[in-house]
Coordinates of C-alpha atoms and ligand atoms in Angstrom, one line a residue:
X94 CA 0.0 0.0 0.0
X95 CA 3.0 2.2 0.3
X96 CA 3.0 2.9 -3.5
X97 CA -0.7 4.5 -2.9
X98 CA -0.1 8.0 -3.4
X99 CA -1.8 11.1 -1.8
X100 CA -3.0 13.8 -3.7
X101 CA -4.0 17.1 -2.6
X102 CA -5.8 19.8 -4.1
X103 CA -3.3 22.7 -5.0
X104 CA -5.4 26.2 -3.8
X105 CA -3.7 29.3 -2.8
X106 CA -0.2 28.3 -2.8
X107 CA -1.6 25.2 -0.8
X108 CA -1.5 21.6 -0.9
X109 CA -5.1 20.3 0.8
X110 CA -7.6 18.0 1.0
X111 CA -11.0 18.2 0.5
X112 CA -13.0 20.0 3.1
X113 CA -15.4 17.1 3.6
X114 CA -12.2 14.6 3.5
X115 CA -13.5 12.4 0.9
X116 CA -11.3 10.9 -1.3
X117 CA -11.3 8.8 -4.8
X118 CA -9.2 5.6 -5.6
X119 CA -7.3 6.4 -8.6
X120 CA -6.8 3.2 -10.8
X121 CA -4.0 2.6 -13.0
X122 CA -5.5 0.8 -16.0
X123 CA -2.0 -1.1 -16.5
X124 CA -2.6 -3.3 -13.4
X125 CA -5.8 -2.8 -12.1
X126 CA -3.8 -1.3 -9.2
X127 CA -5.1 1.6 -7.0
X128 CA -2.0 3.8 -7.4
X129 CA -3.4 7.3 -5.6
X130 CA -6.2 8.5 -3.8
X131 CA -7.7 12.2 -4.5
X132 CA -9.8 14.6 -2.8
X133 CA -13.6 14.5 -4.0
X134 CA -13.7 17.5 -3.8
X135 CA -17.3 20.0 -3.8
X136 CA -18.7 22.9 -4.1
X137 CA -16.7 24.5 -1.1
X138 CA -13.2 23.3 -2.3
X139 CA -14.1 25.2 -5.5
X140 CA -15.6 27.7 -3.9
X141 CA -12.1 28.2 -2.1
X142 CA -9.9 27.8 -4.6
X143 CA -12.2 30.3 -7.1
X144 CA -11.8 32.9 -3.9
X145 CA -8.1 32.4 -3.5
X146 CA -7.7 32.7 -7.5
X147 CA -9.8 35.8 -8.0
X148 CA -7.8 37.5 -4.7
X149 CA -4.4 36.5 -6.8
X150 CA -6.0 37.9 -10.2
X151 CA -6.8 41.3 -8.1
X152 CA -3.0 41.5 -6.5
X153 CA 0.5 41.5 -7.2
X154 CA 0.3 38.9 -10.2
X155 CA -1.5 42.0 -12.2
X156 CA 1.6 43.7 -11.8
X157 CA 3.8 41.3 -13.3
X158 CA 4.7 42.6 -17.0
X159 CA 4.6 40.7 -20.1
X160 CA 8.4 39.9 -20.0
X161 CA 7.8 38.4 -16.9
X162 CA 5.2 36.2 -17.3
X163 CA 7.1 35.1 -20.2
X164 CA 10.1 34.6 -18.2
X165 CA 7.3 32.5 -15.7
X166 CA 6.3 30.7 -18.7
X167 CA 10.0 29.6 -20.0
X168 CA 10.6 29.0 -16.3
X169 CA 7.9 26.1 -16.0
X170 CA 9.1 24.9 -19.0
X171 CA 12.4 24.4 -18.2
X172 CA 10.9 22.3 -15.4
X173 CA 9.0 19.8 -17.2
X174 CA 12.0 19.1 -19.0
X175 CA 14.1 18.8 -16.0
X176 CA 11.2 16.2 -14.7
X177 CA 10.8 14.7 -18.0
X178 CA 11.3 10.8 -17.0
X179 CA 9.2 11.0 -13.7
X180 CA 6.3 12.8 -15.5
X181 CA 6.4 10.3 -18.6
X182 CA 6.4 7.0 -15.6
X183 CA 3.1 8.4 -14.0
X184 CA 1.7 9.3 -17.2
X185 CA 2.0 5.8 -18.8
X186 CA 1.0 4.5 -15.3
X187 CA -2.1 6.8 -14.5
X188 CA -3.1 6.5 -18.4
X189 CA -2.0 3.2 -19.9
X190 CA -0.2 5.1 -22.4
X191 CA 3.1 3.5 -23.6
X192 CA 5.9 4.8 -22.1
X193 CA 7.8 6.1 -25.6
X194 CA 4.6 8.0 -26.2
X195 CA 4.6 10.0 -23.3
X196 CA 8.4 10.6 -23.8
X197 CA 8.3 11.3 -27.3
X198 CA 5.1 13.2 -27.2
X199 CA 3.0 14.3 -24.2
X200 CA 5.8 15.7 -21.8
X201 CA 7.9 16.8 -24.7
X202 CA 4.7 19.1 -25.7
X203 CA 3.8 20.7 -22.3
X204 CA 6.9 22.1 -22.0
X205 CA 6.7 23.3 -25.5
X206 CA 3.4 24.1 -25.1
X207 CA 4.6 26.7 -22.1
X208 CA 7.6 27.9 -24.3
X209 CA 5.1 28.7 -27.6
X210 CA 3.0 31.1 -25.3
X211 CA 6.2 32.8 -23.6
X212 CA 7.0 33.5 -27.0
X213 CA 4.4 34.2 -28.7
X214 CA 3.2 37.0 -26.0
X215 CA 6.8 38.3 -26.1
X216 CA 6.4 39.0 -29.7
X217 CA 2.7 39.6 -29.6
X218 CA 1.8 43.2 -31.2
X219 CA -1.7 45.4 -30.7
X220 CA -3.8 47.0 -33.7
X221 CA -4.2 50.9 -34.4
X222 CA -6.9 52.2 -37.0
X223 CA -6.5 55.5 -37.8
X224 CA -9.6 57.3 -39.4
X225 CA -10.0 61.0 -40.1
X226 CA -9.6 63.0 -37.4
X227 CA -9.1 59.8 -34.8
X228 CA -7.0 57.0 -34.3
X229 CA -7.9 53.8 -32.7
X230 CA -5.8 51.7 -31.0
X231 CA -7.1 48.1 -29.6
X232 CA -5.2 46.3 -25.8
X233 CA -6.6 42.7 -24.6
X234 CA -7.2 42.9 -21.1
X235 CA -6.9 39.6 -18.9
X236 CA -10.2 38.4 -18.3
X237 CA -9.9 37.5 -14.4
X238 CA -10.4 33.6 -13.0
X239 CA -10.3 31.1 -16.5
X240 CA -11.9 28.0 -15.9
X241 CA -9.8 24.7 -17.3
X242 CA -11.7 21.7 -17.8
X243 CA -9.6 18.3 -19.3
X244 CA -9.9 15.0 -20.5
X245 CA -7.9 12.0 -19.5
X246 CA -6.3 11.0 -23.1
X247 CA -3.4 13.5 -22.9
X248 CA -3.2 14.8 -19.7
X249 CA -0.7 16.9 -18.9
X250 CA -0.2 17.8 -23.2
X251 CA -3.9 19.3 -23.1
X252 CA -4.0 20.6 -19.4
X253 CA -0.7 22.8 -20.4
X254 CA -2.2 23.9 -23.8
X255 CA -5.0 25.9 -21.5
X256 CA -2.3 26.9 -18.5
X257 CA 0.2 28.3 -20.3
X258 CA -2.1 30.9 -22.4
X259 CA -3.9 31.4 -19.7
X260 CA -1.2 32.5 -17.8
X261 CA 0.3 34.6 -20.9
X262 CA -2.5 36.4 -21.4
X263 CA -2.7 37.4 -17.0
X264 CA -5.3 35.5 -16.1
X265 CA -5.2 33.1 -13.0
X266 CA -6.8 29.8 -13.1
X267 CA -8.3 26.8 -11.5
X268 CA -7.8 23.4 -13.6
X269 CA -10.2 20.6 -12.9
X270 CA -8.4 17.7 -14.2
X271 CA -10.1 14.0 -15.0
X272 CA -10.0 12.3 -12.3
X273 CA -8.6 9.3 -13.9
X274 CA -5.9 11.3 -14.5
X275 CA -4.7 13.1 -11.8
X276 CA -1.2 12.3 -11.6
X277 CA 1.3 14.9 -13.9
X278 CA -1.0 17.4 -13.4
X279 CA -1.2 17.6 -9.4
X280 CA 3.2 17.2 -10.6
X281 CA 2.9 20.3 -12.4
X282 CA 1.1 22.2 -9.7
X283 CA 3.8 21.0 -7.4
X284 CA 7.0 22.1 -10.1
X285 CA 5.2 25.3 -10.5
X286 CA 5.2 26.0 -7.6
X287 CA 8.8 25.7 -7.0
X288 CA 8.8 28.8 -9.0
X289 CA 8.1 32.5 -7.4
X290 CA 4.7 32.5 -7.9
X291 CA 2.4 34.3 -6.3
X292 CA -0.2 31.9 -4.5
X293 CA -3.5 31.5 -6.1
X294 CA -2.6 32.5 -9.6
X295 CA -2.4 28.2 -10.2
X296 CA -5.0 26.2 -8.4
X297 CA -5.5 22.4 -9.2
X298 CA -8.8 20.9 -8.0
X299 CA -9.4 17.4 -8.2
X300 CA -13.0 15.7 -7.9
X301 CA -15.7 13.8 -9.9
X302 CA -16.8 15.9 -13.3
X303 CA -20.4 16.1 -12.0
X304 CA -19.6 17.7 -8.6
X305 CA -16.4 19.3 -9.1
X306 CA -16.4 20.1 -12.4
X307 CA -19.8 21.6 -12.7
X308 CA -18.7 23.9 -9.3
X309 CA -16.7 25.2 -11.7
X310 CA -18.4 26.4 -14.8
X311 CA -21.1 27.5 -12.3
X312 CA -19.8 29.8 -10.0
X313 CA -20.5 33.3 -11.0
X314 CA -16.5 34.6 -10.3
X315 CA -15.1 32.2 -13.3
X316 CA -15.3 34.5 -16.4
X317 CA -14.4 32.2 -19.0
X318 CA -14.3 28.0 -19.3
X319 CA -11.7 26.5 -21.3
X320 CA -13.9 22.6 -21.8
X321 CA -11.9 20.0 -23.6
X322 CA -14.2 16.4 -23.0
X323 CA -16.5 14.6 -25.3
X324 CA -19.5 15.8 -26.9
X325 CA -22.6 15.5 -24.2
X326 CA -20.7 17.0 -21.4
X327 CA -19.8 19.8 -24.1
X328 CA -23.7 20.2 -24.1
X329 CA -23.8 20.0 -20.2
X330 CA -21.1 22.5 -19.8
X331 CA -22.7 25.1 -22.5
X332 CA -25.8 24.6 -20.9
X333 CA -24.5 25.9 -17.8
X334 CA -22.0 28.5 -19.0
X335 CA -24.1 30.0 -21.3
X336 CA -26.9 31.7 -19.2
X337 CA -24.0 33.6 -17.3
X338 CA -22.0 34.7 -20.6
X339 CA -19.5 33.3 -19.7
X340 CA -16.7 33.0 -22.4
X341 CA -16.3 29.4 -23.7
X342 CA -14.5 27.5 -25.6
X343 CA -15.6 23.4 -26.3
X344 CA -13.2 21.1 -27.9
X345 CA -15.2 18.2 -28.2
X346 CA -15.8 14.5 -30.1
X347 CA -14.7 13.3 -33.2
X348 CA -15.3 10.8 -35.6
X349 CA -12.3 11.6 -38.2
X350 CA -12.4 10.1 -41.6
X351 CA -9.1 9.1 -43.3
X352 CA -10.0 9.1 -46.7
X353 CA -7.3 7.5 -49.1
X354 CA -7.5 7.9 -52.9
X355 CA -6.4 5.3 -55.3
X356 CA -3.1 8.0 -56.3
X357 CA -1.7 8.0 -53.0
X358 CA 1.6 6.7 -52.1
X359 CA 0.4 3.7 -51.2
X360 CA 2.4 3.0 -48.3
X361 CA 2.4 6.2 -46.3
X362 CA -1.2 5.9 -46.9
X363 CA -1.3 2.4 -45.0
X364 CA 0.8 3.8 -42.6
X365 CA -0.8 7.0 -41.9
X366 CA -4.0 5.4 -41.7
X367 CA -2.6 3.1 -39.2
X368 CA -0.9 5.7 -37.1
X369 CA -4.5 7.6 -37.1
X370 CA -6.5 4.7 -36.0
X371 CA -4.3 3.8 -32.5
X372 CA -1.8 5.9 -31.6
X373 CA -2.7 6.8 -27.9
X374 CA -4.9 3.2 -28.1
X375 CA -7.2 5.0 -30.2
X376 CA -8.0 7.5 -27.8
X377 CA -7.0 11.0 -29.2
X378 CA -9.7 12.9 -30.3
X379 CA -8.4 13.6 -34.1
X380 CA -8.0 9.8 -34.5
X381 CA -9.1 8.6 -38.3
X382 CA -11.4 6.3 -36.7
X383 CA -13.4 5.5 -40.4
X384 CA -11.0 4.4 -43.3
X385 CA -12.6 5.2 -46.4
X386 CA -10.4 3.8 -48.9
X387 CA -11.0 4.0 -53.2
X388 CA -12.4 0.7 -54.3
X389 CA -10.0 -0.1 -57.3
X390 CA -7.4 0.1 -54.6
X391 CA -9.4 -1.1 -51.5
X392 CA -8.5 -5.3 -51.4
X393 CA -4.4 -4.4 -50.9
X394 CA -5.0 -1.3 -48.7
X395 CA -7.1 -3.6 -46.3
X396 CA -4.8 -6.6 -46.5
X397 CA -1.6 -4.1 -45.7
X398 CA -3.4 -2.5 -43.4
X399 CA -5.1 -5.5 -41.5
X400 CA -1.1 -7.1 -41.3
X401 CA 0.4 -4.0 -40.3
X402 CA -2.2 -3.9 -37.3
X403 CA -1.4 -7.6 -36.7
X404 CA 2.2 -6.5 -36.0
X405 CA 1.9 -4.0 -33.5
X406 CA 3.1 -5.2 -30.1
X407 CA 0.1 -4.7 -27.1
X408 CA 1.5 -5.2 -23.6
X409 CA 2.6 -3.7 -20.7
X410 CA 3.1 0.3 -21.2
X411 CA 6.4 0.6 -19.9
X412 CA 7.9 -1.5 -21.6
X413 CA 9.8 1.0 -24.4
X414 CA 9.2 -1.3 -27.0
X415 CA 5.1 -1.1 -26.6
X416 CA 3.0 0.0 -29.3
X417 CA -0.7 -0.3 -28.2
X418 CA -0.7 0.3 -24.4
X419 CA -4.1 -0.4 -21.8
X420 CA -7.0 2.1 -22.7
X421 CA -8.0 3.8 -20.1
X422 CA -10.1 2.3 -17.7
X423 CA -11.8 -1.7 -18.1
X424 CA -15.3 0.0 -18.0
X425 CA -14.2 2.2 -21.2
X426 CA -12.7 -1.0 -23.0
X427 CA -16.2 -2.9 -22.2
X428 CA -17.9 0.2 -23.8
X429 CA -15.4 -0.2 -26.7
X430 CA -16.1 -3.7 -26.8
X431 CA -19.7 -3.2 -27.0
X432 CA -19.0 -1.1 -30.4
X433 CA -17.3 -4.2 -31.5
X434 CA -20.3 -6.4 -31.1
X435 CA -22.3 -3.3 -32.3
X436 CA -20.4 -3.4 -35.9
X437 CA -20.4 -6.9 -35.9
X438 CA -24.5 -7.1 -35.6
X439 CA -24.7 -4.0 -38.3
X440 CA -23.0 -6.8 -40.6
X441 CA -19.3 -5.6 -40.3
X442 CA -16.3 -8.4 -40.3
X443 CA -14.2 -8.3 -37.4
X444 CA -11.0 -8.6 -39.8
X445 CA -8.6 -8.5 -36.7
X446 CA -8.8 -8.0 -33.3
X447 CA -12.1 -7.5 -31.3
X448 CA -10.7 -9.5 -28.7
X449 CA -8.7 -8.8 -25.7
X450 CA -4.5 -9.9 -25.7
X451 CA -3.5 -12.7 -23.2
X452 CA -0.7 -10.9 -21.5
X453 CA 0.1 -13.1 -18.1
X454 CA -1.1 -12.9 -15.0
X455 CA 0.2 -9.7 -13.7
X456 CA -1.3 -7.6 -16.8
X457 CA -4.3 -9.9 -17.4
X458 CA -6.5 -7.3 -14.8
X459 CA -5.1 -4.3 -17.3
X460 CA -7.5 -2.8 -20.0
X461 CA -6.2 -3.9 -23.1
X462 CA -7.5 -4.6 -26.5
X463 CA -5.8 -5.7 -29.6
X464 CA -6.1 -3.1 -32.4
X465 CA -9.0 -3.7 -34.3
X466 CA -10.6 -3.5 -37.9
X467 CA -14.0 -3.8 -38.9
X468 CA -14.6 -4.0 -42.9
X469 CA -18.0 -4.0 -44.4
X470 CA -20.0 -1.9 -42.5
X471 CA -22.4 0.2 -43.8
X472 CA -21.0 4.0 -43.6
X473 CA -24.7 5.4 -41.6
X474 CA -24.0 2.2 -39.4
X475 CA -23.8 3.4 -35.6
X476 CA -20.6 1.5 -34.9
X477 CA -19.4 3.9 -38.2
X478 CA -20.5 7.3 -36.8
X479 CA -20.4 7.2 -33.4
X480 CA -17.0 7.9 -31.6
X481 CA -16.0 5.0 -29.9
X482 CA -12.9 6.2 -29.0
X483 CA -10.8 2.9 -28.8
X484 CA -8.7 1.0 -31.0
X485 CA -11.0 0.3 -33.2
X486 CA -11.4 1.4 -36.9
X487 CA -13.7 0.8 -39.4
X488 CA -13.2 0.7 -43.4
X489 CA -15.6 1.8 -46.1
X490 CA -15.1 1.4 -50.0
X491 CA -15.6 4.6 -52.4
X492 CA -15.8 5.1 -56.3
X493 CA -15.5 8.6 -56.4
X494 CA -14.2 12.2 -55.6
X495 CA -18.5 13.0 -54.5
X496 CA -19.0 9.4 -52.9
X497 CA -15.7 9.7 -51.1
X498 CA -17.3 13.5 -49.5
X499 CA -20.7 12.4 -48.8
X500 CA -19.3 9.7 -46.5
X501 CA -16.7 12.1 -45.0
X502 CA -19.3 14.9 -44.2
X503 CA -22.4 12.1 -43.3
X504 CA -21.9 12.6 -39.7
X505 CA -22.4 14.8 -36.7
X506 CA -18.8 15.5 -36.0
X507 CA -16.8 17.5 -37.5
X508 CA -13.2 17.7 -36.0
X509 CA -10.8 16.8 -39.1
X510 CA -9.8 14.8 -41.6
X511 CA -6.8 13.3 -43.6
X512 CA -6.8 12.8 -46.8
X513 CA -4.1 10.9 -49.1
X514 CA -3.7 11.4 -52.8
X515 CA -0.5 12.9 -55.0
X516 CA -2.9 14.9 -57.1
X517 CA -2.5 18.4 -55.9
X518 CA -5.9 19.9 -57.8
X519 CA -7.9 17.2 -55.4
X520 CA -5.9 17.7 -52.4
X521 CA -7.1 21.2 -52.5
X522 CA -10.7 20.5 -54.1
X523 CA -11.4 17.9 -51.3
X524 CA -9.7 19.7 -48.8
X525 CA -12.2 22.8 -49.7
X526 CA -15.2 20.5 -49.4
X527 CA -14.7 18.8 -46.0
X528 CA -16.7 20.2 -43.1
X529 CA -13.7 20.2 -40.5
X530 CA -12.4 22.4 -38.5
X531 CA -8.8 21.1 -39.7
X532 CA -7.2 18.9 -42.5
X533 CA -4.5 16.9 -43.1
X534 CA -3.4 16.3 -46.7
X535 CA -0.5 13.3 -46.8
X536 CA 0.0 13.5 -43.1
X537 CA -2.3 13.1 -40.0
X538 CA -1.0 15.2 -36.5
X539 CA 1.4 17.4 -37.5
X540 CA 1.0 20.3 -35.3
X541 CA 2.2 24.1 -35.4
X542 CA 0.7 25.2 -32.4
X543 CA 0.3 28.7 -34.1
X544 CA -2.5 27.0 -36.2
X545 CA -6.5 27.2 -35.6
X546 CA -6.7 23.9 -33.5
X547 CA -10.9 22.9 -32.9
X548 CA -14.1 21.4 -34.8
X549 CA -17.1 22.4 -36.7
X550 CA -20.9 20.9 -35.7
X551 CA -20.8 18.6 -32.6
X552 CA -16.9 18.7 -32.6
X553 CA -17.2 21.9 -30.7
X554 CA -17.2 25.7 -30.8
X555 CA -13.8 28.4 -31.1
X556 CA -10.3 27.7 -31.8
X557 CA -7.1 27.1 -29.6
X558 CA -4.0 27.6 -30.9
X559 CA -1.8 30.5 -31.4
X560 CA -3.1 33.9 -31.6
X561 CA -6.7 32.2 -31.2
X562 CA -5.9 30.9 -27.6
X563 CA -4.0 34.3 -27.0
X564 CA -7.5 36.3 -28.1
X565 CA -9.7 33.5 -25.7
X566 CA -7.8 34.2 -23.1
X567 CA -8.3 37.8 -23.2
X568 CA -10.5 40.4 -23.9
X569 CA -9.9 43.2 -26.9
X570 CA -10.3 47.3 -25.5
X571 CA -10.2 49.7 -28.5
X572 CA -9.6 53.3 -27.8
X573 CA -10.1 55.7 -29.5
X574 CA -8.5 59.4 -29.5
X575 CA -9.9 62.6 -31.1
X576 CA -6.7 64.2 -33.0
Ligands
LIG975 P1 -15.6 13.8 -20.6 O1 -16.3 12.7 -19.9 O2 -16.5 14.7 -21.3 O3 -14.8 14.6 -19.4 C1 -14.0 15.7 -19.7 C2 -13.8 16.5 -18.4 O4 -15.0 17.1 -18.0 C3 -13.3 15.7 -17.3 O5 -12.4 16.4 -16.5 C4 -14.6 15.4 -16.5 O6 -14.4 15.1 -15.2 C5 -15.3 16.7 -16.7 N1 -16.8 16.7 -16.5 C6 -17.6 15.7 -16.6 N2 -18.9 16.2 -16.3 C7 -18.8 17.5 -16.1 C8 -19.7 18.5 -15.8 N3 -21.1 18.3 -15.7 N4 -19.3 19.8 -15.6 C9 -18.0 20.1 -15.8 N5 -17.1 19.1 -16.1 C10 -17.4 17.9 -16.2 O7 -14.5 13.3 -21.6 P2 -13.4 12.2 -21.3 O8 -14.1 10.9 -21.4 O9 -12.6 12.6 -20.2 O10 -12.5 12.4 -22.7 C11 -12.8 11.8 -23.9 C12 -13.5 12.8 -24.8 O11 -12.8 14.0 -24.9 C13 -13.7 12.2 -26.2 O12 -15.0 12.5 -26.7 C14 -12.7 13.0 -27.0 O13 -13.0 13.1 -28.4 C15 -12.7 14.3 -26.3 N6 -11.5 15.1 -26.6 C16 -11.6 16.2 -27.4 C17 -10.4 16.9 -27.7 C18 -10.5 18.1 -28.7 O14 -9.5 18.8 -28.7 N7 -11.5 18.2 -29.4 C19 -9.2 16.5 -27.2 C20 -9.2 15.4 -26.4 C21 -10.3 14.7 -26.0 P3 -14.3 13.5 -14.8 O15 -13.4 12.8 -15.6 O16 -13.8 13.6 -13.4 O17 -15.7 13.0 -14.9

């Protein structure tokens, strides 16, 4: 029991429990093992930690310049990267995530995520309209206490994309991460803190979604809510939020189609698709979940595709050479599963996987799931539009350019899409016709953070990313002088 951790909530410089004392088993999913135990926290431990962050907004932090926020900013980086290996071991552990993921991606972007922002408000300029007679020039205020809100896939990689501008920008915040997550962030608040800081700018409350999180978007001091989480808590969050204006921004669902033309290079295309389908087991929000391959080409793609999947290596997370890690939690791989058996009743073919690895004793309790493919399901079949957020992908045959779009568009989400062909005219003519909020062309996940990052229809509403997340975080005062 001595590996059972304790964590506190992080309000006003300090680490606490909840007032009420309860607490949460936190699971890793790569055992079954309870691995920490969280405050469940309520109304009052938000209520606190909304007080001690609105006293912090009002106080010395709104003296601190630009520069130095930066200087914070690079500072906290610097930090991450100096805790790289310990964040990446509780992230794999807390997530199920394989441990060269979280090294090569998750840790490696918070810090950069914290660096971007530094720079980008060192370099950030204002606007100045001049007009007879007058001239007009436009400042973006802080807003006061942002609201964070995070999912469990990428923990500490999404949590830091809302800190850090949040922090550029002069606001001071209170983060309510997953609570199957807990671990790297309740870290971060810890390294942060290590920093001169004033207490209260960073507060980290832990809790249950439906108690702690909806403290949060209520509470009438919280100006703005930064929501990243699936699609009907999106709705739950709005619901709330928008009553009291309250700035929002919802990064939501996704059901991401991969759509591979019969011109593409044949093999990126198989091992794009792949990489879409279950990196992070499946559980990223822009995963190319629906294959929709050109049928003069579609036989080979599936064959590739179906022994490339074969050969990925599922097991224990940290072990380095790990592909396909545990998903999150056994409740989410039995919601997965039923998807499986879904698309297997709509008429699909389980062409590999559906069926859970036999890893030993020790990992046998773990959440895992062999990467699978369905092929010939109907595309308006529910296992083909609903987001099932697993390793699980589903293929669909196309003849043309318009039958390729229909089935790209035919669903409620629309976060992005990747699309694979060496003719230029259709990468931009499809490209032009997708209803996504982004698009890959020959590549899936290749961020610059300066980019418009969010979804169109039930993918969400706003943008994060560069000056988008620098204009959320903030609000624009023009003023304007008589000459
Ligand atoms: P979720 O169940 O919607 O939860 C997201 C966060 O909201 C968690 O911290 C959750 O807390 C909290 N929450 C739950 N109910 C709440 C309420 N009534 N008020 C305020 N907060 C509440 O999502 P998830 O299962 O963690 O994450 C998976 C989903 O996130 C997928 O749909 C995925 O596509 C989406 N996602 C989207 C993006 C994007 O950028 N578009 C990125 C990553 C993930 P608890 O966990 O404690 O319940």
């Amino acid at each position: 029991m001595s590996d059972v951790k304790t964590i506190q909530n992080l309000i006003g410089g300090q680490e606490l429990d909840a007032i009420a004392g309860a607490t949460i088993e936190n699971t890793s999913p790569t055992r079954g093992q309870v691995i920490a135990r969280i405050p469940r926290s309520q109304k009052a431990d938000m209520a606190a930690a909304i007080s001690a962050a609105k006293t912090a907004f009002r106080g010395e932090w709104s003296q601190w310049s630009r520069l130095e926020r930066a200087d914070l900013l690079d500072a906290i980086a610097d930090k991450i990267d100096a805790h790289k290996d310990e964040l990446a071991k509780l992230e794999s552990l807390d997530n199920g995530k394989p441990i060269k993921l979280a090294l090569a991606v998750d840790i490696p972007r918070a810090a950069a995520n914290f660096r971007f922002f530094a720079g980008a408000i060192r370099h950030d300029k204002t606007d100045c309209h001049s007009m007879p007679g007058a001239i007009n020039y436009t400042v973006r205020k802080a807003i006061g206490v942002a609201g964070l809100i995070t999912p469990w896939n990428l923990p500490l990689y999404l949590l830091t994309w809302k800190i850090a501008p949040a922090l550029a920008m002069g606001n001071t915040v209170v983060a309510k991460p997953s609570e199957l997550t807990p671990m790297t962030a309740a870290r971060l608040g810890q390294l942060i803190h290590e920093l001169e800081i004033p207490p209260g700018v960073v507060n980290i409350v832990h809790g249950l979604g439906a108690e702690a999180g909806q403290a949060l978007v209520e509470h009438p001091d919280v100006s703005l809510i930064s929501f990243t989480g699936g699609t009907v808590t999106g709705r739950a969050v709005a619901a709330t939020a928008a009553p009291q204006f309250k700035k929002l921004s919802l990064e939501l669902g996704g059901k991401n189609p991969t759509i591979v033309f019969a011109d593409a290079n044949f093999d990126d295309a198989v091992e794009g698709s792949l990489r879409a389908g279950f990196l992070n087991q499946g559980q990223i929000c822009l995963c190319g979940s629906r294959i929709l391959v050109e049928e003069s080409i579609a036989d080979r793609f599936e064959a590739a595709l179906i022994a490339k999947a074969k050969e990925m290596k599922v097991g224990d997370p940290s072990n380095p050479k790990t592909d396909v890690g545990a998903l999150i939690s056994t409740a989410h791989r039995e919601k997965v599963e039923s998807y499986i058996e879904l698309g297997r009743k709509e008429g699909g073919t389980i062409a590999c996987g559906g069926n859970r690895p036999d890893l030993g004793d020790a990992l046998n309790s773990g959440a895992y799931l062999n990467p699978t493919i369905i092929t010939g399901l109907g595309s308006h079949c529910r296992a083909a539009t609903e987001e099932i957020f697993g390793p699980v992908v589903s293929v669909h045959r196309f003849k043309d350019e318009e039958e390729a779009l229909a089935m790209a568009n035919g669903v409620r989400y629309g976060l992005c899409a990747s699309v694979w062909t060496e003719n230029l005219s259709r990468a931009h003519r499809v490209s032009a016709k997708l209803d996504t909020g982004m698009v890959w062309v020959n590549t899936w996940l290749l961020r610059d953070l300066r980019v418009p990052f969010g979804g169109m229809k039930e993918s969400g509403v706003g943008r994060e990313g560069g000056r988008y997340s620098l204009e959320f975080f903030s609000e624009s005062r023009n003023i304007c002088i008589k000459l």
